[in-house]
């Protein structure tokens, strides 16, 4: 479907992309092909001297406003394959699952779940 910010098109919304639009995108609706949000290039590191919030903090803020939505953090080299109603983590390291009120969960390469049953709900 896509990579980087383009992968957010498969989500319910575009609100967890790391890119800030400089023009009004005429809405933030995605295609809703998966029932959760993605955060591509996920890292929780901050470069020395940068006075910003971490991705985990930004995702926590998103979940405060959207408590019924989960976010899957995809570090570099990690992908999500969706086929026949199942999602599978692929790549070279774990993905990170974020949901409101719950600790983060590492989803190791090969982890698979049904999109119909939800994830850690």
JSON list of C-alpha atoms in Angstrom, two decimals, residues 78 88-96 105-113:
[
{"chain": "A", "resi": 78, "resn": "UNK", "atom": "CA", "xyz": [9.82, -3.06, 10.22]},
{"chain": "A", "resi": 88, "resn": "UNK", "atom": "CA", "xyz": [1.72, -9.85, 10.60]},
{"chain": "A", "resi": 89, "resn": "UNK", "atom": "CA", "xyz": [4.82, -8.00, 11.80]},
{"chain": "A", "resi": 90, "resn": "UNK", "atom": "CA", "xyz": [7.84, -8.35, 9.51]},
{"chain": "A", "resi": 91, "resn": "UNK", "atom": "CA", "xyz": [11.33, -6.93, 9.47]},
{"chain": "A", "resi": 92, "resn": "UNK", "atom": "CA", "xyz": [14.42, -6.84, 11.62]},
{"chain": "A", "resi": 93, "resn": "UNK", "atom": "CA", "xyz": [13.06, -5.87, 15.06]},
{"chain": "A", "resi": 94, "resn": "UNK", "atom": "CA", "xyz": [9.87, -5.62, 17.09]},
{"chain": "A", "resi": 95, "resn": "UNK", "atom": "CA", "xyz": [7.04, -3.18, 16.46]},
{"chain": "A", "resi": 96, "resn": "UNK", "atom": "CA", "xyz": [5.52, -1.33, 19.42]},
{"chain": "A", "resi": 105, "resn": "UNK", "atom": "CA", "xyz": [3.65, -4.06, 24.06]},
{"chain": "A", "resi": 106, "resn": "UNK", "atom": "CA", "xyz": [6.52, -5.27, 21.87]},
{"chain": "A", "resi": 107, "resn": "UNK", "atom": "CA", "xyz": [5.25, -7.27, 18.90]},
{"chain": "A", "resi": 108, "resn": "UNK", "atom": "CA", "xyz": [8.09, -9.47, 17.71]},
{"chain": "A", "resi": 109, "resn": "UNK", "atom": "CA", "xyz": [8.75, -10.27, 14.06]},
{"chain": "A", "resi": 110, "resn": "UNK", "atom": "CA", "xyz": [6.26, -12.95, 12.99]},
{"chain": "A", "resi": 111, "resn": "UNK", "atom": "CA", "xyz": [3.56, -11.87, 15.47]},
{"chain": "A", "resi": 112, "resn": "UNK", "atom": "CA", "xyz": [0.17, -12.31, 13.76]},
{"chain": "A", "resi": 113, "resn": "UNK", "atom": "CA", "xyz": [-3.35, -11.38, 14.79]}
]
